[in-house]
Amino acid sequence: MEHKYDAVVVGAGLAGLRAAIELGGNSRVAVISKVFATRSHSGAAQGGIGAAIGNQEEDSWQWHMFDTVKGSDYLGDQDAIEVMAKDAPRTIYELEHMGVPFNRTPEGKIAQRAFGGHTRNFGEKAIKRACFAADRTGRVILDTLWEKSLRAGIDFFNEFQVLGLLMEDGRCCGLVAYELLTGKFHTFHSNAVLLATGGAGKIYQTTSNAFASTGEGLSIAFRAGALLEDMEFVQFHPTGIYKLGILISEAARGEGGILRNRDGTRFMEQYAPKIKDLAPRDLVSRCMTEEMLADRGIDGKDYLHLDLTHLGKEVLDSKLSEISGFAKTYAGIDPVSEPIPVVPTCHYMMGGIATDSDGRVLADDKKAPVSGLYAAGECACVSVHGANRLGCNSLLDTLVFGRRAGKEIRNFIAKETPPPAPTGQADEITGRISALLDSEGSEKPGDILIGLQKAMKDNVGVFRTKESLNAALSVIEGLEQRYQNVKVVDKGCCFNRNLLEAIELGHMLEIAKVIAMGALAREESRGAHFRKDFSERDDQNFLHHTLFRHAGAGTTPEFLKKPVSITRFEPKERKY
Amino acid sequence: MKTTFIVFRYDPATDARPRYDEYEVEAEGTDKILDCLNKIRWEQDPTLTYRYSCAHGICGSDALVINGNIDLACQKLIRDFKTGGNFIIEPLPLFTVIKDLLVDLEPFFEKYRQVQPFLINSQDPPETERLQDSQNQALIEPSLRCILCGSCTASCPINRANENYAGPAALLRAFRYVFDSRDTATRERLRQLDTKDGAWGCRNMWWCTDVCPKEIPVTKCIAQIKRRIKENKKEDGS
């Protein structure tokens, strides 16, 4: 089936919906999403969204910018971070005006709370900067944006899997998608495409991410000529529930929660004397891993305790009710009276499709764009998070840069006309899927995936070495071979999950490889990337972004570098 | 432990009638029902169909009937059931089965869209936020927990008898906006809800409240709409 739109947005999380709302009304916009819009993973964001609105104590965008730069271990691009920090208050008021039900102060203003790495006066002490709606902030923003987009006349194609982009001489002019309900292929011709497909946490064994977070947007853009940037920086959130990875929001520590080891010691006091448990995530996850390696895990096992028992039932009920429910349901623990067993968990990709601050996807290290192609949200790398993202900056990123991408697309489609559809490309894309469906291989997609997830957990986790990364790459290579022989048992055309998982797996293998390659090339430790064999940050040799360019199927991607934008804050030693 | 899953199977394209397939699954007490369905699909039968995504009760994809009760498959663990390791898994009632455990929720969302599920405020917004009493925020708070899983509407006996009834999920969303102090369309909303297929369709059967996986007091919220409709009429009459 053929469709014609001014713009097609892939992904119905916060970045995609915010962009679509910006475009709706004036243009014909389609949003295609592999899950029904309100099932998007933005909805799992719990703790809050950062903005220096100063409702509870003095704050400034400069402080927010500094914290983000320092949090990024000086790898974030400061021009883009300035854009985000300055635009944050407007973003919050805009959300409030749309109807987002933020928690309130006694005076009726938007309430704020403390979050990791957010400080007053350039690092003095923790500050209340996170605007929140209990511990379901992402969920209520997602609902609000979806409801808003229902009014804006946007066409939704729910439960459609994107398969590939249509490219004519380096210009994106549409995409091909697979309708899960019917098994039919759909070609979308459009003047511009925005990828807002989220993260790829499912390449790791234990993750807070949804089953849908398999990163196909990154891989599809990569194959179409986009660059992948800083992929080696994968965030491990300090507090996933032991064994499950279900997230316990940083808001739990923002409200006063404390991490303890087997002796009951508040170990973060030693590592980050000033802000303790509210240190940034990379640091806390690393300290936790150190504690466990030193045999100070609870009962000698590989987990620690998050103690909320002193917060009292009222705070847990009113501000942390979702996570209290998770602890009860999944760990069988009531946080009012018992500590929660937690462990660092794959949570977020700082890296992604290289873009500028208007969402344009970049084709080279000189910032030339891939015409007609845009990206925003977790799948994009602007880069505002650098080597480590601060809590509360991901929702902000999706909304600030989703809106900016929407505006830029509006300008683009006003002056550009789409080229005629390339002949044969759609057939080539659908042919690959049909071949996958018909393949008579012997490998189950699930078995290959388990191998990948284990290799990434064991070798590309919180701590990395040259040996571990080479081991990961060799496992991935073997899995790629096995993937050539993958078998799709379900030959049906209605909600064929078996086929979908085989498609996703191909993308995950590609992304995992780029992550491991980036990590191998970066012989230093910065933010979330820690090399045991190069344990110091090395600004002399590595204060640059990592870029990879696809060099054709079966070949090694090309490695490039890009300088970091440094405008206000020179790199310094990072202490908390 | 060894568990037995008896699962509803139906492909309208090929099957004359539904059937139940039986699977043996090796499971731990802490495994979610969703984990077991995934095991069946990954290890035994890749054609088994159902929705899921976040796997921790936030996205609302996987409401099913588990041993006769509506629950989220990702929010119930093996150990939560005292049925000797035996499980019967069926799709949500009320909705049309597309395949196996997967149902067509479009009629559910259509009802939802009809209650104008968005903030309406006729005044220009201030430069910063609109103020809102924290008590007002607390009043609407339970309704914000809704994840649109469809459990309440699927369970409602009124919905089964009257397909025009808005149903608990849509009414809960209406509650969220009727009682939000920032919304200025309250009277219009109440007029729309003041019908036998609107708020008055609810006969306080409490099934919605019983099944809600987010423990939202849905019936009470609908009762508050009814009370507000009456108060509103009284004010208009005087």
XYZ file of N, CA, C and O in Angstrom, chain B residues 119-213:
380
model
N -6.983 18.842 27.966
C -7.306 20.025 28.748
C -7.895 21.095 27.844
O -7.331 21.411 26.803
N -9.046 21.621 28.260
C -9.627 22.741 27.524
C -9.581 23.955 28.445
O -10.061 23.901 29.579
N -8.953 25.000 27.981
C -8.913 26.225 28.778
C -9.007 27.397 27.821
O -8.140 27.582 26.965
N -10.087 28.152 27.959
C -10.378 29.195 26.973
C -9.537 30.462 27.192
O -9.503 31.328 26.334
N -8.883 30.562 28.355
C -8.088 31.773 28.596
C -6.654 31.603 28.085
O -6.132 30.494 28.057
N -6.051 32.748 27.743
C -4.641 32.698 27.349
C -3.808 32.261 28.547
O -4.042 32.731 29.659
N -2.840 31.396 28.327
C -2.032 30.953 29.464
C -1.148 32.096 29.983
O -0.750 32.974 29.220
N -0.834 32.073 31.279
C 0.101 33.064 31.822
C 1.518 32.784 31.317
O 1.744 31.786 30.631
N 2.440 33.657 31.675
C 3.816 33.450 31.216
C 4.464 32.229 31.857
O 5.280 31.555 31.249
N 4.114 31.983 33.104
C 4.650 30.791 33.766
C 3.522 29.761 33.884
O 2.689 29.686 32.988
N 3.505 28.969 34.969
C 2.474 27.950 35.063
C 1.146 28.519 35.551
O 1.113 29.554 36.210
N 0.066 27.819 35.211
C -1.211 28.095 35.865
C -1.103 27.532 37.278
O -0.597 26.424 37.460
N -1.594 28.254 38.247
C -1.539 27.729 39.608
C -2.593 26.638 39.769
O -3.635 26.661 39.121
N -2.288 25.678 40.597
C -3.252 24.625 40.891
C -3.064 24.223 42.349
O -1.942 23.969 42.794
N -4.172 24.186 43.066
C -4.170 23.785 44.461
C -3.617 22.361 44.559
O -4.018 21.493 43.786
N -2.719 22.098 45.506
C -2.183 20.742 45.585
C -3.264 19.742 45.998
O -3.168 18.557 45.692
N -4.329 20.237 46.667
C -5.440 19.330 46.983
C -6.202 18.932 45.719
O -6.663 17.810 45.587
N -6.310 19.892 44.799
C -6.964 19.557 43.530
C -6.122 18.546 42.767
O -6.637 17.588 42.180
N -4.817 18.741 42.817
C -3.914 17.797 42.154
C -4.079 16.413 42.775
O -4.157 15.413 42.068
N -4.192 16.400 44.104
C -4.344 15.115 44.791
C -5.679 14.448 44.449
O -5.767 13.219 44.367
N -6.711 15.274 44.223
C -8.029 14.724 43.892
C -8.002 13.956 42.564
O -8.574 12.869 42.454
N -7.317 14.524 41.566
C -7.297 13.841 40.264
C -6.193 12.787 40.187
O -6.163 11.973 39.274
N -5.301 12.788 41.166
C -4.120 11.913 41.110
C -4.435 10.438 40.829
O -3.803 9.832 39.947
N -5.418 9.834 41.518
C -5.646 8.402 41.246
C -5.956 8.128 39.769
O -5.513 7.123 39.218
N -6.668 9.059 39.134
C -7.049 8.822 37.733
C -5.838 8.884 36.810
O -5.871 8.355 35.696
N -4.758 9.535 37.264
C -3.560 9.663 36.425
C -2.791 8.356 36.338
O -1.907 8.197 35.512
N -3.130 7.428 37.227
C -2.436 6.141 37.206
C -2.885 5.261 36.043
O -2.277 4.237 35.763
N -3.978 5.650 35.382
C -4.547 4.800 34.315
C -3.525 4.572 33.208
O -2.876 5.503 32.739
N -3.390 3.317 32.786
C -2.447 2.972 31.724
C -3.172 2.473 30.468
O -2.563 1.901 29.577
N -4.486 2.668 30.419
C -5.281 2.311 29.233
C -5.137 0.839 28.850
O -5.062 0.508 27.669
N -5.120 -0.021 29.849
C -4.952 -1.449 29.558
C -6.265 -2.089 29.132
O -6.266 -3.175 28.544
N -7.386 -1.423 29.460
C -8.689 -1.939 29.038
C -9.324 -2.924 30.002
O -10.443 -3.391 29.758
N -8.657 -3.225 31.108
C -9.181 -4.229 32.044
C -10.568 -3.850 32.565
O -11.477 -4.679 32.617
N -10.717 -2.585 32.974
C -11.976 -2.162 33.605
C -13.142 -2.299 32.639
O -14.186 -2.869 32.972
N -12.951 -1.778 31.437
C -14.031 -1.805 30.456
C -14.352 -3.250 30.058
O -15.517 -3.617 29.907
N -13.314 -4.068 29.928
C -13.549 -5.474 29.566
C -14.341 -6.204 30.648
O -15.136 -7.099 30.347
N -14.138 -5.790 31.909
C -14.796 -6.507 33.010
C -16.227 -6.044 33.237
O -17.021 -6.740 33.867
N -16.570 -4.871 32.734
C -17.824 -4.219 33.141
C -19.048 -4.922 32.551
O -19.192 -5.018 31.327
N -19.958 -5.403 33.404
C -21.154 -6.079 32.900
C -22.076 -5.155 32.108
O -22.778 -5.605 31.203
N -22.046 -3.862 32.433
C -22.890 -2.915 31.674
C -22.375 -2.820 30.237
O -23.143 -2.798 29.281
N -21.050 -2.754 30.108
C -20.457 -2.694 28.780
C -20.852 -3.903 27.932
O -21.051 -3.801 26.720
N -20.952 -5.045 28.594
C -21.304 -6.260 27.842
C -22.743 -6.199 27.346
O -23.056 -6.727 26.284
N -23.593 -5.530 28.150
C -25.004 -5.474 27.768
C -25.309 -4.312 26.831
O -26.243 -4.367 26.049
N -24.514 -3.251 26.910
C -24.820 -2.041 26.149
C -23.562 -1.522 25.482
O -22.717 -0.898 26.110
N -23.442 -1.756 24.195
C -22.193 -1.387 23.520
C -22.050 0.128 23.365
O -20.981 0.612 23.041
N -23.126 0.856 23.609
C -23.018 2.314 23.504
C -22.489 2.969 24.776
O -22.133 4.150 24.770
N -22.488 2.224 25.863
C -22.021 2.773 27.140
C -20.542 3.175 27.030
O -19.720 2.413 26.514
N -20.234 4.371 27.525
C -18.858 4.897 27.422
C -17.848 3.971 28.086
O -16.729 3.810 27.602
N -18.244 3.377 29.196
C -17.351 2.440 29.889
C -16.447 3.146 30.890
O -16.193 4.348 30.793
N -15.966 2.367 31.863
C -15.227 2.969 32.975
C -13.951 3.712 32.584
O -13.665 4.770 33.156
N -13.176 3.215 31.628
C -11.902 3.888 31.315
C -12.148 5.279 30.750
O -11.490 6.258 31.141
N -13.109 5.387 29.839
C -13.409 6.699 29.253
C -13.972 7.639 30.322
O -13.625 8.825 30.362
N -14.829 7.104 31.201
C -15.402 7.944 32.250
C -14.324 8.394 33.243
O -14.358 9.513 33.750
N -13.370 7.522 33.490
C -12.271 7.890 34.388
C -11.475 9.051 33.795
O -11.062 9.975 34.496
N -11.281 9.001 32.470
C -10.559 10.095 31.820
C -11.394 11.373 31.881
O -10.853 12.468 32.079
N -12.697 11.224 31.717
C -13.583 12.387 31.838
C -13.466 12.981 33.243
O -13.368 14.192 33.420
N -13.454 12.117 34.246
C -13.282 12.560 35.648
C -12.023 13.408 35.785
O -12.032 14.473 36.394
N -10.926 12.917 35.160
C -9.640 13.597 35.276
C -9.730 15.055 34.806
O -9.088 15.940 35.366
N -10.531 15.294 33.746
C -10.628 16.660 33.231
C -11.763 17.452 33.867
O -11.652 18.672 34.030
N -12.860 16.795 34.241
C -13.949 17.504 34.924
C -13.425 18.130 36.214
O -13.748 19.262 36.555
N -12.590 17.388 36.917
C -12.161 17.855 38.237
C -10.813 18.576 38.225
O -10.345 19.015 39.257
N -10.186 18.704 37.067
C -8.944 19.467 36.994
C -9.303 20.952 37.010
O -9.973 21.444 36.103
N -8.853 21.680 38.050
C -9.255 23.084 38.220
C -8.801 23.962 37.057
O -9.284 25.068 36.886
N -7.874 23.470 36.241
C -7.375 24.280 35.129
C -8.267 24.161 33.894
O -8.086 24.889 32.932
N -9.212 23.246 33.922
C -10.076 23.024 32.747
C -11.307 23.928 32.855
O -11.938 23.997 33.900
N -11.635 24.613 31.757
C -12.762 25.549 31.804
C -14.002 25.014 31.086
O -14.989 25.719 30.943
N -13.962 23.772 30.631
C -15.103 23.227 29.882
C -15.960 22.310 30.748
O -16.666 21.431 30.235
N -15.910 22.523 32.071
C -16.575 21.609 32.990
C -18.057 21.412 32.663
O -18.548 20.283 32.597
N -18.758 22.524 32.447
C -20.197 22.411 32.207
C -20.502 21.642 30.934
O -21.387 20.789 30.913
N -19.747 21.940 29.908
C -19.936 21.228 28.635
C -19.646 19.733 28.832
O -20.380 18.865 28.349
N -18.590 19.450 29.561
C -18.244 18.046 29.820
C -19.366 17.352 30.589
O -19.754 16.224 30.269
N -19.887 18.044 31.621
C -20.930 17.427 32.443
C -22.197 17.186 31.633
O -22.861 16.162 31.781
N -22.515 18.131 30.765
C -23.691 17.943 29.895
C -23.521 16.698 29.036
O -24.423 15.888 28.885
N -22.327 16.537 28.508
C -22.062 15.379 27.639
C -22.140 14.065 28.421
O -22.561 13.032 27.896
N -21.752 14.134 29.694
C -21.727 12.918 30.511
C -23.085 12.582 31.110
O -23.311 11.474 31.604
N -24.013 13.540 31.065
C -25.315 13.401 31.714
C -26.295 12.627 30.827
O -27.338 13.141 30.435
N -25.930 11.396 30.484
C -26.802 10.576 29.628
C -26.785 9.140 30.149
O -25.928 8.788 30.959
N -27.698 8.337 29.647
C -27.739 6.944 30.114
C -26.549 6.129 29.596
O -26.198 5.111 30.180
N -25.944 6.593 28.507
C -24.735 5.915 28.028
C -23.468 6.562 28.568
O -22.360 6.105 28.299
N -23.659 7.669 29.297
C -22.517 8.352 29.916
C -22.386 7.900 31.357
O -22.449 6.694 31.655
N -22.256 8.877 32.263
C -22.026 8.540 33.677
C -23.157 7.685 34.255
O -22.919 6.806 35.085
N -24.398 7.941 33.803
C -25.534 7.208 34.381
C -25.597 5.757 33.915
O -26.376 4.973 34.444
N -24.781 5.433 32.939
C -24.704 4.035 32.541
C -24.127 3.167 33.651
O -24.432 1.974 33.766
N -23.319 3.764 34.483
C -22.673 3.017 35.577
C -23.694 2.667 36.647
O -24.407 3.534 37.141
N -23.770 1.377 37.003
C -24.717 0.938 38.043
C -23.965 0.450 39.283
O -24.441 -0.414 40.020
N -22.797 0.991 39.496
C -22.018 0.657 40.701
C -21.808 -0.840 40.904
O -22.043 -1.369 41.983
N -21.368 -1.509 39.878
C -21.115 -2.943 40.015
C -19.713 -3.216 40.598
O -19.423 -4.334 40.987
N -18.856 -2.227 40.582
C -17.519 -2.283 41.206
C -16.523 -3.229 40.533
O -15.407 -3.397 40.999
N -16.928 -3.872 39.424
C -15.993 -4.804 38.781
C -14.746 -4.079 38.305
O -13.634 -4.590 38.410
N -14.962 -2.863 37.766
C -13.833 -2.084 37.249
C -12.807 -1.828 38.349
O -11.597 -1.964 38.142
N -13.317 -1.457 39.519
C -12.421 -1.167 40.650
C -11.682 -2.433 41.081
O -10.485 -2.398 41.377
N -12.422 -3.543 41.103
C -11.802 -4.804 41.518
C -10.660 -5.225 40.602
O -9.646 -5.732 41.059
N -10.826 -5.042 39.294
C -9.809 -5.576 38.369
C -8.679 -4.596 38.086
O -7.638 -4.997 37.563
N -8.854 -3.320 38.421
C -7.853 -2.324 37.995
C -6.459 -2.692 38.519
O -6.227 -2.746 39.721
N -5.496 -2.918 37.623
C -4.155 -3.308 38.071
C -3.395 -2.153 38.720
O -2.355 -2.379 39.336
